[in-house]
Short mmCIF file of C-alpha atoms in Angstrom, two decimals:
data_model
loop_
_atom_site.label_atom_id
_atom_site.label_comp_id
_atom_site.label_asym_id
_atom_site.label_seq_id
_atom_site.Cartn_x
_atom_site.Cartn_y
_atom_site.Cartn_z
CA MET A 1 -22.61 -2.40 21.85
CA PRO A 2 -22.79 -4.80 25.13
CA PRO A 3 -19.79 -8.18 24.50
CA SER A 4 -22.68 -10.42 24.78
CA GLU A 5 -25.13 -8.78 21.80
CA ARG A 6 -24.80 -10.09 18.24
CA PRO A 7 -24.04 -7.48 16.16
CA GLU A 8 -26.51 -5.72 14.19
CA PRO A 9 -25.33 -6.94 9.95
CA PRO A 10 -23.77 -3.29 8.06
CA SER A 11 -26.29 -1.50 4.87
CA ARG A 12 -24.76 -1.27 1.86
CA MET A 13 -23.03 2.15 2.51
CA ALA A 14 -21.46 1.53 5.77
CA ALA A 15 -19.51 -1.32 4.29
CA PHE A 16 -19.17 0.47 1.42
CA ARG A 17 -17.49 3.57 3.42
CA PHE A 18 -15.27 0.50 5.12
CA TRP A 19 -14.01 -0.69 2.14
CA LEU A 20 -13.34 2.55 1.07
CA TRP A 21 -11.04 3.25 4.54
CA LEU A 22 -9.05 -0.05 4.87
CA GLY A 23 -8.05 1.09 0.56
CA CYS A 24 -7.09 4.35 1.95
CA VAL A 25 -5.42 2.91 5.60
CA SER A 26 -4.24 -0.53 3.88
CA PHE A 27 -0.35 -0.31 4.05
CA GLY A 28 2.44 -3.25 5.43
CA GLY A 29 2.08 -5.61 2.48
CA PRO A 30 0.13 -8.63 2.74
CA ALA A 31 0.01 -9.50 6.50
CA GLY A 32 -0.32 -6.32 8.12
CA GLN A 33 -3.10 -5.10 6.16
CA ILE A 34 -4.82 -9.03 7.47
CA ALA A 35 -3.99 -7.45 10.93
CA VAL A 36 -6.35 -4.32 10.30
CA MET A 37 -8.38 -6.58 8.34
CA HIS A 38 -8.77 -8.84 11.53
CA THR A 39 -9.05 -6.36 14.43
CA GLU A 40 -11.08 -4.20 12.30
CA LEU A 41 -13.82 -7.29 10.60
CA VAL A 42 -13.38 -10.23 14.09
CA GLU A 43 -13.12 -8.10 17.51
CA ARG A 44 -13.78 -4.10 16.52
CA ARG A 45 -16.87 -4.68 14.89
CA ARG A 46 -17.38 -8.71 14.87
CA TRP A 47 -19.08 -9.05 11.50
CA ILE A 48 -17.58 -12.33 11.63
CA SER A 49 -15.63 -14.76 14.08
CA GLU A 50 -12.38 -15.76 13.73
CA ARG A 51 -12.54 -19.35 12.44
CA ARG A 52 -14.51 -18.47 9.22
CA PHE A 53 -12.21 -15.27 9.26
CA LEU A 54 -9.62 -17.82 9.40
CA HIS A 55 -11.32 -19.94 7.19
CA ALA A 56 -11.94 -18.18 3.95
CA LEU A 57 -8.00 -16.60 4.64
CA ASN A 58 -6.99 -20.49 4.27
CA TYR A 59 -8.59 -20.42 0.71
CA CYS A 60 -7.93 -17.08 -0.13
CA MET A 61 -4.03 -18.22 0.37
CA LEU A 62 -4.52 -21.69 -1.85
CA LEU A 63 -5.31 -19.51 -4.40
CA PRO A 64 -2.90 -17.36 -6.74
CA GLY A 65 -2.84 -12.42 -6.43
CA PRO A 66 -3.39 -10.98 -3.29
CA GLU A 67 -4.97 -12.96 -0.98
CA ALA A 68 -5.20 -9.47 1.14
CA GLN A 69 -7.33 -8.37 -2.42
CA GLN A 70 -9.17 -12.54 -2.37
CA LEU A 71 -10.01 -11.86 2.03
CA ALA A 72 -11.96 -8.81 1.34
CA THR A 73 -13.72 -9.84 -1.60
CA TYR A 74 -14.63 -13.31 -0.12
CA ILE A 75 -15.96 -11.24 3.74
CA GLY A 76 -17.59 -8.39 1.34
CA TRP A 77 -19.29 -11.00 -1.07
CA LEU A 78 -20.29 -13.12 2.30
CA LEU A 79 -21.52 -10.33 4.05
CA HIS A 80 -23.96 -8.70 1.17
CA ARG A 81 -23.79 -11.06 -2.10
CA THR A 82 -21.71 -10.58 -4.98
CA TRP A 83 -22.25 -6.49 -5.32
CA GLY A 84 -20.24 -6.65 -1.85
CA GLY A 85 -17.49 -8.58 -3.10
CA ILE A 86 -17.18 -6.96 -5.86
CA VAL A 87 -16.87 -3.14 -4.00
CA ALA A 88 -15.03 -4.55 -1.55
CA GLY A 89 -12.33 -6.47 -4.37
CA VAL A 90 -12.15 -3.15 -6.01
CA LEU A 91 -11.76 -0.16 -3.40
CA PHE A 92 -9.42 -2.34 -2.00
CA VAL A 93 -6.91 -1.39 -5.23
CA LEU A 94 -8.83 2.14 -6.50
CA PRO A 95 -6.87 4.16 -4.49
CA SER A 96 -3.67 2.52 -5.20
CA LEU A 97 -4.10 2.99 -8.52
CA PHE A 98 -5.36 6.82 -8.69
CA ILE A 99 -1.85 6.85 -6.76
CA LEU A 100 0.41 5.17 -8.44
CA VAL A 101 -0.19 6.85 -11.96
CA ALA A 102 -0.14 10.41 -10.39
CA LEU A 103 3.96 8.97 -9.14
CA ALA A 104 4.28 7.14 -11.98
CA TRP A 105 4.08 10.41 -13.95
CA VAL A 106 6.04 12.68 -11.36
CA TYR A 107 8.19 9.60 -11.57
CA LEU A 108 8.62 10.25 -15.37
CA ASN A 109 8.61 13.89 -15.78
CA TRP A 110 11.41 15.30 -13.06
CA GLY A 111 13.18 11.85 -11.68
CA GLN A 112 16.05 12.40 -13.52
CA VAL A 113 15.88 16.05 -11.38
CA PRO A 114 19.02 16.22 -8.69
CA ALA A 115 17.04 15.25 -5.57
CA VAL A 116 14.48 13.28 -6.85
CA ALA A 117 17.31 11.14 -8.33
CA GLY A 118 18.54 11.51 -4.73
CA VAL A 119 15.36 9.91 -2.96
CA PHE A 120 15.88 7.11 -5.17
CA TYR A 121 18.94 6.40 -4.77
CA GLY A 122 18.37 6.10 -0.86
CA ILE A 123 15.48 3.78 -1.09
CA LYS A 124 16.91 1.64 -3.54
CA PRO A 125 19.18 0.03 -1.77
CA ALA A 126 16.11 -0.25 1.50
CA VAL A 127 13.89 -2.23 -1.61
CA THR A 128 17.01 -4.98 -2.09
CA ALA A 129 16.63 -5.12 1.60
CA LEU A 130 13.00 -5.43 0.86
CA VAL A 131 13.51 -8.42 -1.02
CA ILE A 132 16.43 -10.36 0.71
CA HIS A 133 14.17 -9.77 4.08
CA ALA A 134 11.47 -11.56 2.02
CA VAL A 135 13.79 -14.08 1.17
CA TRP A 136 14.28 -15.60 4.98
CA ARG A 137 11.24 -14.39 5.99
CA ILE A 138 9.52 -17.24 4.21
CA GLY A 139 12.46 -19.56 3.43
CA SER A 140 12.19 -19.57 7.64
CA ARG A 141 8.11 -20.01 7.47
CA THR A 142 8.15 -22.41 4.44
CA LEU A 143 11.43 -25.26 4.33
CA ARG A 144 11.58 -27.37 7.01
CA ASN A 145 12.73 -30.12 5.83
CA ALA A 146 15.19 -31.14 2.30
CA TRP A 147 12.16 -32.57 0.67
CA LEU A 148 11.17 -28.55 0.37
CA TRP A 149 14.81 -27.23 0.46
CA ALA A 150 15.92 -29.70 -2.33
CA VAL A 151 12.86 -28.28 -4.20
CA ALA A 152 13.61 -23.92 -3.12
CA VAL A 153 17.47 -25.06 -4.82
CA THR A 154 16.37 -26.71 -7.28
CA ALA A 155 14.22 -23.95 -8.64
CA PHE A 156 16.55 -20.78 -7.91
CA VAL A 157 19.64 -22.63 -10.51
CA ALA A 158 16.87 -23.21 -12.90
CA ILE A 159 15.51 -19.31 -13.05
CA PHE A 160 19.45 -18.20 -11.99
CA ALA A 161 21.85 -20.88 -14.06
CA LEU A 162 19.24 -22.42 -17.32
CA ASP A 163 16.54 -19.39 -17.68
CA VAL A 164 14.03 -20.94 -16.97
CA PRO A 165 10.13 -19.85 -17.02
CA PHE A 166 8.33 -19.00 -13.96
CA PRO A 167 4.93 -20.66 -15.35
CA ALA A 168 7.76 -23.44 -15.54
CA ILE A 169 8.62 -23.79 -12.12
CA VAL A 170 5.70 -24.05 -11.01
CA ALA A 171 3.93 -26.55 -13.12
CA ALA A 172 7.13 -28.83 -12.11
CA ALA A 173 6.63 -28.03 -8.68
CA ALA A 174 4.33 -29.29 -8.18
CA LEU A 175 4.57 -32.10 -10.33
CA VAL A 176 7.63 -32.81 -7.04
CA GLY A 177 4.55 -32.03 -4.04
CA TRP A 178 1.54 -34.69 -6.23
CA LEU A 179 4.17 -37.04 -6.51
CA GLY A 180 6.49 -35.96 -2.99
CA ALA A 181 3.29 -35.95 -0.73
CA ARG A 182 3.04 -40.01 -2.69
CA VAL A 183 6.64 -41.97 -1.23
CA SER A 184 6.57 -39.07 2.18
CA PRO A 185 3.06 -37.76 2.47
CA ALA A 186 4.33 -35.70 6.09
CA ALA A 187 7.48 -33.63 4.25
CA PHE A 188 4.50 -31.90 1.74
CA THR A 189 1.66 -31.16 4.81
CA PRO A 190 0.97 -28.07 6.49
CA GLY A 191 1.79 -26.58 9.76
CA ALA A 192 -1.74 -26.68 11.80
CA GLY A 193 -4.07 -23.90 11.62
CA ALA A 194 -2.93 -20.81 13.81
CA GLY A 195 -4.70 -17.18 14.29
CA ALA A 196 -3.96 -13.94 12.14
CA HIS A 197 -1.34 -12.91 14.60
CA GLY A 198 0.21 -16.87 15.06
CA GLY A 199 -1.38 -17.79 18.20
CA PRO A 200 -4.00 -20.65 18.78
CA VAL A 201 -7.93 -19.87 17.64
CA PRO A 202 -9.36 -19.17 20.78
CA ALA A 203 -11.49 -20.92 21.78
CA SER A 204 -14.56 -18.96 22.60
CA HIS A 205 -15.26 -15.51 21.65
CA ALA A 206 -17.80 -12.89 21.96
CA PRO A 207 -21.26 -13.62 19.54
CA ALA A 208 -20.38 -12.75 15.46
CA LEU A 209 -22.16 -11.21 12.69
CA ILE A 210 -21.27 -14.58 10.71
CA ASP A 211 -20.85 -16.94 13.36
CA ASP A 212 -19.58 -20.32 13.90
CA ASP A 213 -22.19 -21.76 13.53
CA THR A 214 -24.06 -18.94 11.32
CA PRO A 215 -25.49 -21.06 8.17
CA ALA A 216 -24.44 -19.86 5.15
CA PRO A 217 -27.05 -17.70 3.49
CA ALA A 218 -28.73 -18.22 0.68
CA HIS A 219 -25.93 -17.15 -1.65
CA ALA A 220 -22.94 -18.47 -0.69
CA ARG A 221 -24.82 -21.74 -0.69
CA PHE A 222 -23.23 -24.11 -3.68
CA SER A 223 -25.18 -25.02 -6.68
CA PHE A 224 -23.64 -25.84 -10.39
CA THR A 225 -25.96 -23.41 -12.11
CA ARG A 226 -24.45 -19.99 -10.08
CA LEU A 227 -21.46 -21.74 -10.26
CA ALA A 228 -21.71 -21.85 -14.16
CA TRP A 229 -23.42 -18.47 -14.52
CA VAL A 230 -20.85 -16.96 -12.41
CA LEU A 231 -17.66 -18.62 -14.95
CA GLY A 232 -19.31 -17.99 -17.43
CA ALA A 233 -20.03 -14.14 -16.82
CA GLY A 234 -15.46 -14.06 -16.19
CA VAL A 235 -15.04 -15.58 -18.98
CA LEU A 236 -17.45 -13.36 -20.83
CA LEU A 237 -15.82 -10.08 -19.68
CA TRP A 238 -12.41 -11.59 -20.04
CA LEU A 239 -13.27 -12.30 -23.37
CA LEU A 240 -15.28 -8.70 -23.69
CA ALA A 241 -12.09 -6.90 -22.83
CA MET A 242 -9.85 -8.06 -25.09
CA GLY A 243 -11.55 -8.15 -28.02
CA VAL A 244 -12.95 -4.98 -28.32
CA LEU A 245 -8.53 -4.76 -27.74
CA VAL A 246 -7.63 -7.07 -30.35
CA ALA A 247 -9.83 -5.18 -33.36
CA TRP A 248 -9.57 -1.53 -31.29
CA GLN A 249 -5.60 -1.81 -32.06
CA GLY A 250 -4.60 -5.49 -33.03
CA TRP A 251 -3.03 -8.91 -30.83
CA GLN A 252 0.56 -7.65 -31.93
CA ALA A 253 -0.58 -3.58 -30.04
CA THR A 254 1.27 -2.90 -26.68
CA LEU A 255 -2.31 -2.66 -24.59
CA THR A 256 -3.52 -5.93 -26.56
CA GLN A 257 -0.12 -7.40 -25.51
CA MET A 258 -0.07 -6.58 -21.60
CA GLY A 259 -3.21 -7.42 -21.52
CA TRP A 260 -2.60 -11.44 -22.37
CA PHE A 261 0.30 -11.56 -20.08
CA PHE A 262 -1.23 -9.85 -17.34
CA THR A 263 -3.44 -12.42 -17.20
CA LYS A 264 -1.19 -15.25 -17.44
CA ALA A 265 0.30 -13.09 -14.32
CA ALA A 266 -2.52 -13.27 -12.73
CA LEU A 267 -3.06 -17.04 -13.17
CA LEU A 268 0.98 -17.56 -11.87
CA THR A 269 1.29 -15.38 -8.30
CA PHE A 270 1.13 -18.57 -5.72
CA GLY A 271 3.43 -17.25 -2.90
CA GLY A 272 2.47 -13.04 -3.09
CA ALA A 273 4.15 -10.11 -5.69
CA TYR A 274 7.87 -11.19 -4.86
CA ALA A 275 6.82 -14.43 -6.39
CA VAL A 276 5.39 -13.14 -9.46
CA LEU A 277 8.00 -9.80 -10.35
CA PRO A 278 10.73 -12.47 -11.71
CA TYR A 279 7.81 -13.02 -14.00
CA VAL A 280 6.51 -9.76 -14.27
CA TYR A 281 10.34 -8.35 -14.71
CA GLN A 282 11.07 -10.97 -17.11
CA GLY A 283 8.35 -10.11 -19.58
CA ALA A 284 8.65 -6.22 -18.97
CA VAL A 285 11.82 -5.88 -19.44
CA GLU A 286 13.45 -8.45 -20.88
CA HIS A 287 10.82 -10.08 -24.12
CA PHE A 288 8.36 -6.49 -24.07
CA GLN A 289 11.21 -3.68 -23.10
CA TRP A 290 8.31 -1.58 -21.81
CA LEU A 291 10.59 0.00 -18.60
CA SER A 292 13.71 -0.99 -17.94
CA GLY A 293 15.62 -2.80 -14.33
CA PRO A 294 16.33 0.20 -12.68
CA GLN A 295 12.72 1.56 -13.35
CA MET A 296 11.24 -1.17 -12.85
CA ILE A 297 13.11 -1.45 -9.14
CA ASP A 298 11.56 2.43 -8.50
CA GLY A 299 8.72 1.48 -9.37
CA LEU A 300 8.88 -1.60 -6.32
CA ALA A 301 10.02 1.18 -3.59
CA LEU A 302 6.23 2.70 -4.59
CA GLY A 303 4.54 0.14 -4.85
CA GLU A 304 5.60 -0.58 -0.34
CA THR A 305 4.65 3.02 -0.07
CA THR A 306 1.64 3.12 -0.68
CA PRO A 307 -1.51 1.63 0.76
CA GLY A 308 -3.46 -1.55 -1.24
CA PRO A 309 -1.29 -4.73 -2.45
CA LEU A 310 1.88 -4.77 -3.21
CA ILE A 311 1.25 -6.85 -6.91
CA MET A 312 0.34 -2.90 -8.14
CA VAL A 313 3.87 -2.45 -8.86
CA VAL A 314 1.68 -3.97 -12.34
CA ALA A 315 0.05 -0.18 -12.75
CA PHE A 316 3.43 1.60 -12.53
CA VAL A 317 4.83 -1.28 -14.66
CA GLY A 318 2.47 -0.80 -17.37
CA PHE A 319 2.09 3.11 -17.08
CA LEU A 320 5.52 3.57 -18.14
CA GLY A 321 5.07 1.20 -20.85
CA GLY A 322 2.07 2.40 -21.72
CA TRP A 323 3.56 6.12 -22.32
CA GLN A 324 7.11 4.90 -23.23
CA HIS A 325 5.01 2.59 -26.41
CA GLN A 326 3.99 5.35 -26.79
CA VAL A 327 0.02 3.71 -26.94
CA LEU A 328 -2.16 6.75 -27.45
CA GLY A 329 0.06 9.12 -30.12
CA PRO A 330 3.47 11.23 -28.90
CA ASP A 331 0.10 13.72 -27.80
CA ALA A 332 -1.43 11.86 -24.79
CA LEU A 333 1.16 10.22 -22.74
CA PHE A 334 -0.14 11.23 -19.69
CA ALA A 335 -3.78 9.49 -21.29
CA ALA A 336 -1.70 6.34 -22.61
CA GLY A 337 -0.23 5.70 -19.05
CA ALA A 338 -2.83 5.95 -17.05
CA LEU A 339 -5.03 3.66 -20.36
CA ALA A 340 -2.56 1.31 -19.78
CA ALA A 341 -2.63 1.42 -16.21
CA ALA A 342 -5.92 0.81 -15.98
CA VAL A 343 -5.93 -1.63 -18.63
CA VAL A 344 -3.61 -4.18 -17.00
CA THR A 345 -5.24 -3.72 -13.23
CA PHE A 346 -8.37 -4.63 -14.99
CA PHE A 347 -6.94 -8.21 -16.38
CA THR A 348 -4.61 -8.99 -13.03
CA PHE A 349 -7.36 -8.34 -10.82
CA LEU A 350 -10.04 -10.10 -12.51
CA PRO A 351 -9.22 -13.16 -11.93
CA SER A 352 -9.20 -12.56 -8.41
CA PHE A 353 -12.50 -12.13 -8.88
CA ILE A 354 -13.52 -14.84 -10.46
CA PHE A 355 -12.27 -17.81 -7.43
CA ILE A 356 -14.04 -15.90 -4.81
CA LEU A 357 -17.25 -15.58 -6.62
CA ALA A 358 -17.40 -18.98 -7.83
CA GLY A 359 -15.21 -20.73 -5.35
CA GLY A 360 -16.41 -19.33 -1.97
CA PRO A 361 -20.26 -21.39 -2.35
CA LEU A 362 -17.30 -24.46 -1.97
CA VAL A 363 -15.21 -23.32 0.09
CA GLU A 364 -18.90 -22.23 2.54
CA ALA A 365 -19.68 -25.75 2.95
CA SER A 366 -15.40 -27.81 3.67
CA HIS A 367 -15.40 -25.85 7.20
CA GLY A 368 -13.08 -28.59 8.98
CA ARG A 369 -11.81 -29.70 6.00
CA LEU A 370 -10.01 -26.41 3.42
CA GLY A 371 -6.54 -27.10 3.49
CA PHE A 372 -2.61 -26.30 1.52
CA THR A 373 -2.02 -28.96 -0.89
CA ALA A 374 0.99 -30.85 -0.87
CA PRO A 375 1.54 -28.82 -4.72
CA LEU A 376 1.01 -25.72 -2.91
CA SER A 377 3.51 -26.67 -0.23
CA ALA A 378 5.98 -27.28 -3.73
CA ILE A 379 5.15 -24.28 -5.19
CA THR A 380 5.83 -22.19 -2.36
CA ALA A 381 9.05 -23.98 -1.76
CA ALA A 382 9.79 -23.82 -4.72
CA VAL A 383 9.49 -19.35 -4.87
CA VAL A 384 11.70 -18.91 -2.34
CA GLY A 385 14.12 -20.14 -4.31
CA VAL A 386 12.99 -17.74 -7.50
CA ILE A 387 12.31 -14.86 -4.62
CA LEU A 388 16.50 -15.22 -3.76
CA ASN A 389 17.19 -14.89 -7.57
CA LEU A 390 15.14 -12.02 -8.07
CA ALA A 391 16.96 -10.09 -4.57
CA LEU A 392 20.31 -11.11 -6.80
CA PHE A 393 18.69 -9.04 -10.05
CA PHE A 394 18.52 -5.83 -7.64
CA ALA A 395 22.11 -5.98 -5.46
CA TRP A 396 23.83 -6.52 -8.95
CA HIS A 397 21.97 -3.01 -10.04
CA VAL A 398 21.39 -1.54 -7.33
CA TRP A 399 25.20 -1.97 -7.03
CA TRP A 400 27.30 -2.24 -10.43
CA PRO A 401 25.05 0.15 -11.37
CA GLN A 402 27.19 0.84 -14.35
CA GLY A 403 26.97 -3.46 -14.81
CA LEU A 404 29.50 -6.13 -13.51
CA GLY A 405 32.79 -4.00 -15.11
CA GLY A 406 31.68 -0.70 -13.57
CA ARG A 407 32.53 0.89 -10.51
CA PHE A 408 31.13 -0.82 -7.56
CA ASP A 409 28.93 0.73 -4.98
CA ALA A 410 29.95 1.06 -1.95
CA LEU A 411 27.66 2.74 -0.30
CA ALA A 412 24.99 1.27 -1.52
CA ALA A 413 25.83 -2.29 -0.49
CA LEU A 414 26.10 -0.60 3.00
CA ALA A 415 23.06 1.22 2.82
CA THR A 416 21.73 -2.35 1.77
CA GLY A 417 23.00 -4.59 4.11
CA ALA A 418 22.64 -1.83 7.42
CA ALA A 419 18.74 -2.36 6.14
CA VAL A 420 17.83 -5.61 6.09
CA PHE A 421 20.08 -5.52 9.69
CA ALA A 422 16.96 -3.53 10.88
CA LEU A 423 15.17 -5.28 8.55
CA VAL A 424 16.52 -8.81 10.88
CA ARG A 425 16.90 -7.57 14.42
CA TRP A 426 14.61 -4.39 14.59
CA ARG A 427 11.45 -5.33 12.93
CA VAL A 428 11.25 -1.38 11.33
CA GLY A 429 8.00 -1.22 9.65
CA VAL A 430 8.30 -1.02 5.33
CA LEU A 431 7.56 2.71 5.48
CA PRO A 432 9.82 3.55 8.56
CA LEU A 433 12.87 2.16 6.67
CA ILE A 434 12.41 3.86 2.71
CA GLY A 435 11.77 7.11 4.79
CA VAL A 436 14.82 7.47 6.45
CA CYS A 437 16.72 5.57 2.80
CA ALA A 438 15.07 8.12 0.89
CA LEU A 439 16.21 11.08 3.77
CA PHE A 440 19.66 9.19 3.27
CA GLY A 441 19.59 9.76 -0.60
CA LEU A 442 18.41 13.22 -0.82
CA GLY A 443 21.11 14.10 2.07
CA LEU A 444 23.56 12.90 -0.26
CA ALA A 445 22.20 14.76 -3.59
CA LEU A 446 21.78 18.43 -1.47
CA THR A 447 25.37 17.80 -0.04
CA GLY A 448 26.57 17.30 -3.68
CA ARG A 449 27.81 13.50 -2.76
#
């Protein structure tokens, strides 16, 4: 279409095909996923303008949960009401769920075959490097002053040395941000907005279907009645799902505890998947013992290589927990794993849909006034310290596979260092990095080393 003409509204089928395609190609973590959406929705299809896109993104980044999936849900809702939001959000994660269920089944059945074990040996240093790189990347963007550095260091000491639960760290950081903003407002004020690729927002652009000055459609106008309906429907859906699990298996059963645990995890994922992984580790590995520490690292590696948000690693956690705890009996292990993966995915993502469908009208009424809050700035700083603790945990398991009293794996440590160098110096992508490391591990296995 000519750049001067406003695009035609996409049909529901056209939108369905786009969101399904996006769910199948959304590799590269949130930054890559948001960049793809920006290219397709803002630049190519012009379904939404740059400023409206960034306004929606700012809101999604304020929320706990995967911001890329929430952004897809938001734009789908803006285009096609509740149906569009649910379809966009579900299709963003559904391909990843199916792929991770299949990979988890392969992992449990053939993970000890030498060649497969060699592949996992190679990718564990890559995953450790990715977490180390996340500390550097998020920290360099977040820790802008001494206040935020102090929050990050305190959070690291709290979780590393004092074993403080992650929810308590989030609550304390939010309180520090709220109080700190009154003592030193500038320290907790985020920087100005930028374009989706880090540059300034362009002053002019070709007309978009949802343009800068396009009035909010009727379904996107705020009303207390609609807010009550959405919140009520979301809570009722959660209660029905949890009620079925309790009535079927009891409160202490594995599936019920998974539903409750991942509901809490969904409300604590400020700062992305890397931030909530320590909490998932504390619960899934240490408390419930749904899987082991090394299995958690393997699951993160698989999550890094599949489309969809990285938090989809919870599907791997659920599959292994359902399989190993035999939630449907010893004769239905695959069904048990698949059911558990579906349960944790449902409870992890339900809050995201409620946040978008309930809060969207408020966002549409606040153009030019929405920004990061001071508590969120402090929480994000605390997340840096928490992720550093996660990096040390991964390095410990990869470099000392038999524990600190066992043999130091110098080859794994060297591979981790090389992977970090490749990420920082050459900015290698996630998939190429994991692919090279997997081939490295396979080569070691085939040569008997």
